[in-house]
Short mmCIF file of C-alpha atoms in Angstrom, two decimals:
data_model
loop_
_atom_site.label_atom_id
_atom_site.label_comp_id
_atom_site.label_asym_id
_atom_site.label_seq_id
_atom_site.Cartn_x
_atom_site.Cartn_y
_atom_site.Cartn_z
CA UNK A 1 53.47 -5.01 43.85
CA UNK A 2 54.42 -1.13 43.43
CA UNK A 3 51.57 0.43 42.74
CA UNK A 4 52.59 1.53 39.16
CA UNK A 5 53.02 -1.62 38.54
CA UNK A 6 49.37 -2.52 39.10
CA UNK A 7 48.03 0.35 37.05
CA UNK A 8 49.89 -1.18 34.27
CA UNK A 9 48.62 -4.44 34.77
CA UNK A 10 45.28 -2.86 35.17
CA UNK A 11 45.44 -1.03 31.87
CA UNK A 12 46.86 -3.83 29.77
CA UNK A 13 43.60 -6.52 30.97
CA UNK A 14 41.37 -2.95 29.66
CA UNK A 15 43.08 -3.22 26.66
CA UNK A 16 42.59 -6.88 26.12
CA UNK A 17 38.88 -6.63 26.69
CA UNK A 18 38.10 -3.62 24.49
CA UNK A 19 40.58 -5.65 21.72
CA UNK A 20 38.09 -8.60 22.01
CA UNK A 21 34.93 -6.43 21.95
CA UNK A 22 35.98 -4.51 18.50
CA UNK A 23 36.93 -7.86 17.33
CA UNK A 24 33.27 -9.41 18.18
CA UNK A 25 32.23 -6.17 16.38
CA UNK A 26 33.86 -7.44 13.38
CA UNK A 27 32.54 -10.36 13.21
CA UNK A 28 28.75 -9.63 13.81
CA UNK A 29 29.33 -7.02 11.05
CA UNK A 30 30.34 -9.34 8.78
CA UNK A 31 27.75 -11.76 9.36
CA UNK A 32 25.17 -9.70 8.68
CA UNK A 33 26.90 -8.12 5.31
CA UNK A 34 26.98 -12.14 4.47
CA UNK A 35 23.57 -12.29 4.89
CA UNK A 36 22.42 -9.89 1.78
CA UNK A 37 25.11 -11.40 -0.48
CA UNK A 38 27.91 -8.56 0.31
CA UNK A 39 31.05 -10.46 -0.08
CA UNK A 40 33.50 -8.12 0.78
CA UNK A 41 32.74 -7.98 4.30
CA UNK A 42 36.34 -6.35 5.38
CA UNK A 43 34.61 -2.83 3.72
CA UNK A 44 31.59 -3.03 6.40
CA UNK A 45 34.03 -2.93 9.43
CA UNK A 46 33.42 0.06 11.79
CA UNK A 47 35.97 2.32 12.75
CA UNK A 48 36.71 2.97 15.67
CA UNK A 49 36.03 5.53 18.11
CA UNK A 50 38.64 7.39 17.70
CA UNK A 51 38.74 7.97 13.92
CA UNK A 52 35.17 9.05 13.50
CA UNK A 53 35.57 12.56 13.12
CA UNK A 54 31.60 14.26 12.71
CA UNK A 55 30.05 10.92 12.31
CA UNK A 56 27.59 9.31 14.76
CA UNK A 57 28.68 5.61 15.80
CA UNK A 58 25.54 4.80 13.84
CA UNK A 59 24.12 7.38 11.43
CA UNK A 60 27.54 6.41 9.03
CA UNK A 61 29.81 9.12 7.08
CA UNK A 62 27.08 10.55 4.97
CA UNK A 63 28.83 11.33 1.41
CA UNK A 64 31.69 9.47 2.50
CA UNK A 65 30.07 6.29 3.32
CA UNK A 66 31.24 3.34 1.29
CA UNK A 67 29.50 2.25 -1.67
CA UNK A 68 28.82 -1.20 -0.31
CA UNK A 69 27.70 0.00 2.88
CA UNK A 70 24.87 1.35 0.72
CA UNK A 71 24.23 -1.18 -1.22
CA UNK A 72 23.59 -3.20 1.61
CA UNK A 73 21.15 -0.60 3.02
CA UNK A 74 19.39 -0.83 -0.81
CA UNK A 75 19.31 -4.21 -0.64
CA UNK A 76 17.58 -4.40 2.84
CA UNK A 77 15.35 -2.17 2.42
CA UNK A 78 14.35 -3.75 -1.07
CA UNK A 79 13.70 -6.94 0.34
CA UNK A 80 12.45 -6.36 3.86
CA UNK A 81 10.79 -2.91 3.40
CA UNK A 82 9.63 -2.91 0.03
CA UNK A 83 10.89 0.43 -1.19
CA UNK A 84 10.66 0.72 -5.24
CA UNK A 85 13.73 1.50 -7.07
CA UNK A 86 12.49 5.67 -7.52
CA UNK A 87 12.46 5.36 -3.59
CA UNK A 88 15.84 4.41 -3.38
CA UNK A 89 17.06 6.85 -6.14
CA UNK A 90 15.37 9.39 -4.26
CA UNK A 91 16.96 8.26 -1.15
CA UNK A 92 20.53 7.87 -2.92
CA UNK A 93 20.61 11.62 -4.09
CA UNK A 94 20.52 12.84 -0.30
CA UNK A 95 23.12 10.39 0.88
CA UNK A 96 25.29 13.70 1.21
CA UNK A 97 23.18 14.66 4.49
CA UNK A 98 23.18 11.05 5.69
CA UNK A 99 19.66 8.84 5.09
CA UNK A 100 18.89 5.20 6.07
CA UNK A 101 21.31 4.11 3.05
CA UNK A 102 24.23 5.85 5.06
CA UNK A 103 23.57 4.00 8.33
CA UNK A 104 26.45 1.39 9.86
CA UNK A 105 25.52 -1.92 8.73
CA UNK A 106 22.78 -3.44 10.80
CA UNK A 107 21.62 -0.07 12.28
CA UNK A 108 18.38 0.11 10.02
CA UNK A 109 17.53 -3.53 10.90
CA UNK A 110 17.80 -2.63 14.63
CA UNK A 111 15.67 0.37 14.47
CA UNK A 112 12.97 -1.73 11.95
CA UNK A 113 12.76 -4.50 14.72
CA UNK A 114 12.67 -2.23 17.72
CA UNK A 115 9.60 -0.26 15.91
CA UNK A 116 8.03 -3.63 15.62
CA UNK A 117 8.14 -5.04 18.85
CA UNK A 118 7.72 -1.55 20.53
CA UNK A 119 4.50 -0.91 18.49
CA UNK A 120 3.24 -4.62 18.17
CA UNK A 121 3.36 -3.44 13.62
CA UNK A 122 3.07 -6.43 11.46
CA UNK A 123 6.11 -6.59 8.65
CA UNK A 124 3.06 -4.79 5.83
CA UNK A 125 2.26 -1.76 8.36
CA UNK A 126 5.75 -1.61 9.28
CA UNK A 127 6.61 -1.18 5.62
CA UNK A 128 3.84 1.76 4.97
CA UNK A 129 5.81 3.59 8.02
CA UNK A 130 9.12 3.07 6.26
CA UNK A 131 8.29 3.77 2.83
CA UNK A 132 6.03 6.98 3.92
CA UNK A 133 8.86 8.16 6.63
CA UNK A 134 12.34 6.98 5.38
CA UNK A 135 14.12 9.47 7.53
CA UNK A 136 12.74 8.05 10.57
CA UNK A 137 15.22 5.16 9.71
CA UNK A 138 17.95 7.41 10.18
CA UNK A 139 16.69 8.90 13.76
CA UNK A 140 18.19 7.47 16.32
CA UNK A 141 16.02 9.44 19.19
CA UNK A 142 12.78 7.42 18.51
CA UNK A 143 12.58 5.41 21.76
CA UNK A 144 13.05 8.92 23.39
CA UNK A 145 10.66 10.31 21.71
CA UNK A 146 8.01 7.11 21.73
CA UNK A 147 8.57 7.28 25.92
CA UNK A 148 7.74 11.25 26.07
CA UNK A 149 4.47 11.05 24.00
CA UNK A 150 3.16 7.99 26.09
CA UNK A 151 3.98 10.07 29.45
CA UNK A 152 2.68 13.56 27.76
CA UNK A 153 -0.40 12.03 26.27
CA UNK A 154 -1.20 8.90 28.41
CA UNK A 155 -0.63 6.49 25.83
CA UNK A 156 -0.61 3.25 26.77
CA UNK A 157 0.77 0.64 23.59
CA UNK A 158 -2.33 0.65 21.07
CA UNK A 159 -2.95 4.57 21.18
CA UNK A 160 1.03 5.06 20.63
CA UNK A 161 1.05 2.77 17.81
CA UNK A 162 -2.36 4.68 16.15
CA UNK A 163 -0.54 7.63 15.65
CA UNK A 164 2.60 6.65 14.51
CA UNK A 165 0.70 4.22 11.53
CA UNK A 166 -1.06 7.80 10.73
CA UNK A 167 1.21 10.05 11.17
CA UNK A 168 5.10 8.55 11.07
CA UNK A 169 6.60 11.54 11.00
CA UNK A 170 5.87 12.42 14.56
CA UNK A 171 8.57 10.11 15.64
CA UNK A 172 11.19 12.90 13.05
CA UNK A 173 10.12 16.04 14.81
CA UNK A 174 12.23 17.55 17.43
CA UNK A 175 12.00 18.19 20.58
CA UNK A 176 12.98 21.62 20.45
CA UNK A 177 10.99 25.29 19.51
CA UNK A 178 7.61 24.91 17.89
CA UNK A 179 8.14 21.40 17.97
CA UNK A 180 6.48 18.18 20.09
CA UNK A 181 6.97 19.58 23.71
CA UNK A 182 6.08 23.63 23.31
CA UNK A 183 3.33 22.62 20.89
CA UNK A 184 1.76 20.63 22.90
CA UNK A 185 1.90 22.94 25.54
CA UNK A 186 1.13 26.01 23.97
CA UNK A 187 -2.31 24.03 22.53
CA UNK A 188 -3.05 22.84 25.86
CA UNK A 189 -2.73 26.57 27.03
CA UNK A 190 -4.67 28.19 24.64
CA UNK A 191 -7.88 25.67 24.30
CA UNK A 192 -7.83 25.38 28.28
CA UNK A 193 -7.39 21.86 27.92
CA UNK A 194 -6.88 18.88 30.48
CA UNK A 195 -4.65 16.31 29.89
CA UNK A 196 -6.83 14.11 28.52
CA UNK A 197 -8.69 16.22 26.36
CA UNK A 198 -5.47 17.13 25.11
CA UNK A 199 -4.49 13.43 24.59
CA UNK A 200 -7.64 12.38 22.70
CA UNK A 201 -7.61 15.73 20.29
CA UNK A 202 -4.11 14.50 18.66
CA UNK A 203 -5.03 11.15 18.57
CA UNK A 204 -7.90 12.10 16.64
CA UNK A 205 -5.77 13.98 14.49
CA UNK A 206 -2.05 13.08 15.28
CA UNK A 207 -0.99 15.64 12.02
CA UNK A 208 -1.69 18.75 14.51
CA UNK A 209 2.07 18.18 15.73
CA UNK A 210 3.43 19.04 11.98
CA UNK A 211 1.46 22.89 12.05
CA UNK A 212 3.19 25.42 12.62
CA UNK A 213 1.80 27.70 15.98
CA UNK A 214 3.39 30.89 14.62
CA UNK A 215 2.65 30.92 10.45
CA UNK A 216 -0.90 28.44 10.90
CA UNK A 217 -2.70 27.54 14.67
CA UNK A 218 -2.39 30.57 15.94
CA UNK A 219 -3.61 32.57 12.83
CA UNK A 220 -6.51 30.37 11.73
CA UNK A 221 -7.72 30.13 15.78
CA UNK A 222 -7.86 33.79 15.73
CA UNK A 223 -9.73 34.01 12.60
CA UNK A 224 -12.28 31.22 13.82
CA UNK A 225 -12.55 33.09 16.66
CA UNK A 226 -13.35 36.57 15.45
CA UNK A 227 -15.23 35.72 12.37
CA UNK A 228 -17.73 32.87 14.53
CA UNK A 229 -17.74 35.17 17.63
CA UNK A 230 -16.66 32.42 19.55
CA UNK A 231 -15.46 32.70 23.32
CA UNK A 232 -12.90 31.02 24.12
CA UNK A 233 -14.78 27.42 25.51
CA UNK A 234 -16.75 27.59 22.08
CA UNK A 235 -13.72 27.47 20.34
CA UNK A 236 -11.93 25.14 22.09
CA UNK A 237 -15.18 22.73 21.67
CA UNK A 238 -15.11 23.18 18.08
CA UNK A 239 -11.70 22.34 17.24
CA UNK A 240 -11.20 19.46 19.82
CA UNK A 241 -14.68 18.03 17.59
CA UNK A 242 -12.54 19.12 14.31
CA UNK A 243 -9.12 19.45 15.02
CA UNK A 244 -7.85 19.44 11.30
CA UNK A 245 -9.13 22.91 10.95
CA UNK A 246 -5.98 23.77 12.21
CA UNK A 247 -4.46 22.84 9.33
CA UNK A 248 -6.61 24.54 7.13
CA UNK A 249 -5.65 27.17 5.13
CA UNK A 250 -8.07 30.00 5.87
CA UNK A 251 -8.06 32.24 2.90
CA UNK A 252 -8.41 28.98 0.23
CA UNK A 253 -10.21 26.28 2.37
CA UNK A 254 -12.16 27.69 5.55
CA UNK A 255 -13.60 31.40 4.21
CA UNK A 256 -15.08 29.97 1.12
CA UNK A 257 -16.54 27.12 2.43
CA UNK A 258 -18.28 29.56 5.09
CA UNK A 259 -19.10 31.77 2.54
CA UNK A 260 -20.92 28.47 0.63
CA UNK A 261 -23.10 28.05 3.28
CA UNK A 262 -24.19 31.47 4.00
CA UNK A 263 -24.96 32.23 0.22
CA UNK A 264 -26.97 29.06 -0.01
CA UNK A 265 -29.58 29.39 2.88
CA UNK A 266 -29.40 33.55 2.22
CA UNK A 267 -28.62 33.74 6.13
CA UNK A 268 -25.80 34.45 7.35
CA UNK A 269 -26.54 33.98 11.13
CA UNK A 270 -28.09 30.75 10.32
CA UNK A 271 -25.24 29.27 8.27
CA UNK A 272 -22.54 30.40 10.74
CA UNK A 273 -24.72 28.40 13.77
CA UNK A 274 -24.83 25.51 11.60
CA UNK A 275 -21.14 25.45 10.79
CA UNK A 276 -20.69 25.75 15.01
CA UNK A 277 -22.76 22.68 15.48
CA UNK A 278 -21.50 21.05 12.89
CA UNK A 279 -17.42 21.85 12.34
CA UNK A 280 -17.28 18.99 9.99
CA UNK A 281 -19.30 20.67 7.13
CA UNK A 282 -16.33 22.87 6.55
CA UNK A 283 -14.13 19.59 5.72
CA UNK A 284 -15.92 18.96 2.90
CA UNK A 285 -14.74 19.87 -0.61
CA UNK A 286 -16.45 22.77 -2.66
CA UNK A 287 -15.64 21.87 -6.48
CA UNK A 288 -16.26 18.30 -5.87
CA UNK A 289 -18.83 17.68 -3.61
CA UNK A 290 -20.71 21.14 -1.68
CA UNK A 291 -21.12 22.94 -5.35
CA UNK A 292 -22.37 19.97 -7.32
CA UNK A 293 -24.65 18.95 -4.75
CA UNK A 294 -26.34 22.62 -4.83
CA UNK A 295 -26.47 22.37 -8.57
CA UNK A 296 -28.44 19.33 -8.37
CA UNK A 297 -30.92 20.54 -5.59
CA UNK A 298 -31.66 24.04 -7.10
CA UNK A 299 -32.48 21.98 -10.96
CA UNK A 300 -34.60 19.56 -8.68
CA UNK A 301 -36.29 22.71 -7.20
CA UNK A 302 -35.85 21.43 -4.01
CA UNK A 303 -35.99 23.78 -1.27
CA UNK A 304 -32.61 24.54 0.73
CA UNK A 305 -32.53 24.41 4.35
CA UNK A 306 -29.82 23.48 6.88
CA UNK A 307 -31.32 20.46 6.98
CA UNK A 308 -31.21 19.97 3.04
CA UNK A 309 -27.25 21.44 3.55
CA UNK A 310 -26.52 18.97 6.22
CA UNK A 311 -27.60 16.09 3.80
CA UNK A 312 -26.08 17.80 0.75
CA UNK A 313 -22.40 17.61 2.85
CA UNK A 314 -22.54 14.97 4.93
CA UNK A 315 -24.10 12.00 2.63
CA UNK A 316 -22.21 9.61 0.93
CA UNK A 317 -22.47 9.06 -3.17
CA UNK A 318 -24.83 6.77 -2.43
CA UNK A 319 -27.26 7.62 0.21
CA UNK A 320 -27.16 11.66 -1.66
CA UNK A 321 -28.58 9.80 -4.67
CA UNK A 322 -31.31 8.05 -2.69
CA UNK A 323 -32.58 11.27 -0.79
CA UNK A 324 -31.96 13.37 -3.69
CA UNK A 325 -34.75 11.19 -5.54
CA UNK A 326 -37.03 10.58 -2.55
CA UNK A 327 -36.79 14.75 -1.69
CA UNK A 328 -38.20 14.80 -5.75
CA UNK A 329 -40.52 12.00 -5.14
CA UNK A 330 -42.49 13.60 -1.96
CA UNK A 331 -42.63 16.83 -4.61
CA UNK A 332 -44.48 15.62 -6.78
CA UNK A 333 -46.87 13.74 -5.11
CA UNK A 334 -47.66 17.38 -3.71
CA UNK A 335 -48.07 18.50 -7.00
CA UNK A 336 -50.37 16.05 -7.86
#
């Protein structure tokens, strides 16, 4: 056989294959459109390859999507993921940049089930993730993104799946500048960490991915710095005990707080050494729990300490109550 002849044959059984494969496309498209009640199935059909001009084979045509393709996407995530009817209003007034609503049918389904397996999530947890982090339905870099944290962070499963019920978006964030990989790096660097003291700082708080280095950690480290007088292995042992003081806003949250303290006991070297030992006394709030607190001890003319402070932040509703009254107690069986 020439061999022209046999590059013609060769193409045409191509042909017939890829023919079949579209056509099995079809077919598993419409099934699933059958499934939540769309009836006019032909409208869910993918196009192919080569008409999709700007338009993942996945993500869908964004404005141009067709109506029933997200209705189908409403309906699913209705039924299966529980969003509320503001959810999906919300959701249909950025269809324009493309959202879970906008994705080729049976996409979102895929991504849902992957999620669950990958993470072990039952059907309620994987709910809160979808209805807290919608756009993560219409990422389709997740399993990229799961693989690089469990390498970066020694993850194994159950760690993985910690961070993502706390903190979905971390599975939206790129890859890119001030994102996952240089922030990471650039924390490690700066707090002289090891890998695993790296690892268990963001599980503890997995939100210390969202700061920003440049406009939040960086400032607020150099302000905890300089105002504690910490060296740099201080510092890093403070914030690896408290890592959500990066996140703190420094002029609103962390100065006045510090300022609290050091007004109270009427020492400012004292209060500052307590706040060292004890990073979590900055975490509390002033107007609702720090302030009140004070109010109470100074009418009970109870005598403030940093161990009275320590109580006065760290107790619960409860147990304050119950030392507040034994503190007055003791007093006045002094006084009498």
């Amino acid at each position: 056989m020439p061999q022209n002849c046999v590059a013609i044959f060769c193409a045409g059984i191509i042909a017939c294959v890829l023919a079949q494969a579209q056509s099995f496309n079809h077919v598993a498209v419409r099934d699933r459109a059958g499934r939540y009640g769309c009836r006019h199935s032909h409208a869910f059909w993918l196009p192919s390859r080569s008409t999709r001009i700007r338009c993942s084979s996945r993500t869908g045509w964004g404005s141009r999507t067709d109506d029933a393709v997200i209705e189908y996407n409403k309906k699913y995530c209705r039924e299966e993921l529980g969003f509320t009817e503001k959810m999906l209003d919300d959701l249909s007034s950025h269809t324009n940049r493309g959202t879970c609503l906008t994705q080729e049918i049976g996409v979102v389904e895929g991504r849902v089930n992957f999620l669950k397996k990958r993470l072990d999530l039952k059907r309620s947890e994987m709910q809160k993730i979808a209805q807290r982090q919608p756009t993560l339905l219409a990422r389709d870099n997740v399993a990229q993104k799961m693989d690089y944290l469990e390498e970066r962070l020694l993850l194994d499963k159950s760690p993985l799946r910690k961070i993502v019920l706390r903190c979905p978006s971390v599975l939206t964030m790129s890859m890119g500048n001030n994102n996952i990989g240089p922030k990471l790096n650039w924390l490690q660097h700066r707090l002289a960490l090891d890998d695993l003291a790296l690892s268990k700082m963001i599980q503890r708080k997995p939100q210390t991915l969202s700061f920003n280095v440049d406009t939040n950690i960086e400032p607020t480290l150099n302000w905890i710095q300089q105002r504690l007088d910490l060296d740099d292995a201080a510092l890093s042992k403070m914030i690896q005990r408290l890592p959500s003081l990066l996140g703190y806003n420094v002029e609103t949250n962390i100065e006045p707080t510090l300022n609290f303290y050091i007004q109270a006991l009427g020492n400012e070297k004292e209060a500052l050494a307590l706040v060292i030992h004890y990073p979590s006394l900055i975490s509390y709030s002033l107007t609702k729990r720090l302030e009140p607190r004070l109010r109470e001890v100074q009418d009970a003319g109870i005598d403030i300490d940093t161990a009275c402070l320590t109580r006065l932040a760290k107790y619960t509703h409860e147990r304050w109550h119950v030392s507040l009254a034994s503190q007055m107690n003791k007093m006045n069986k002094v006084e009498n």
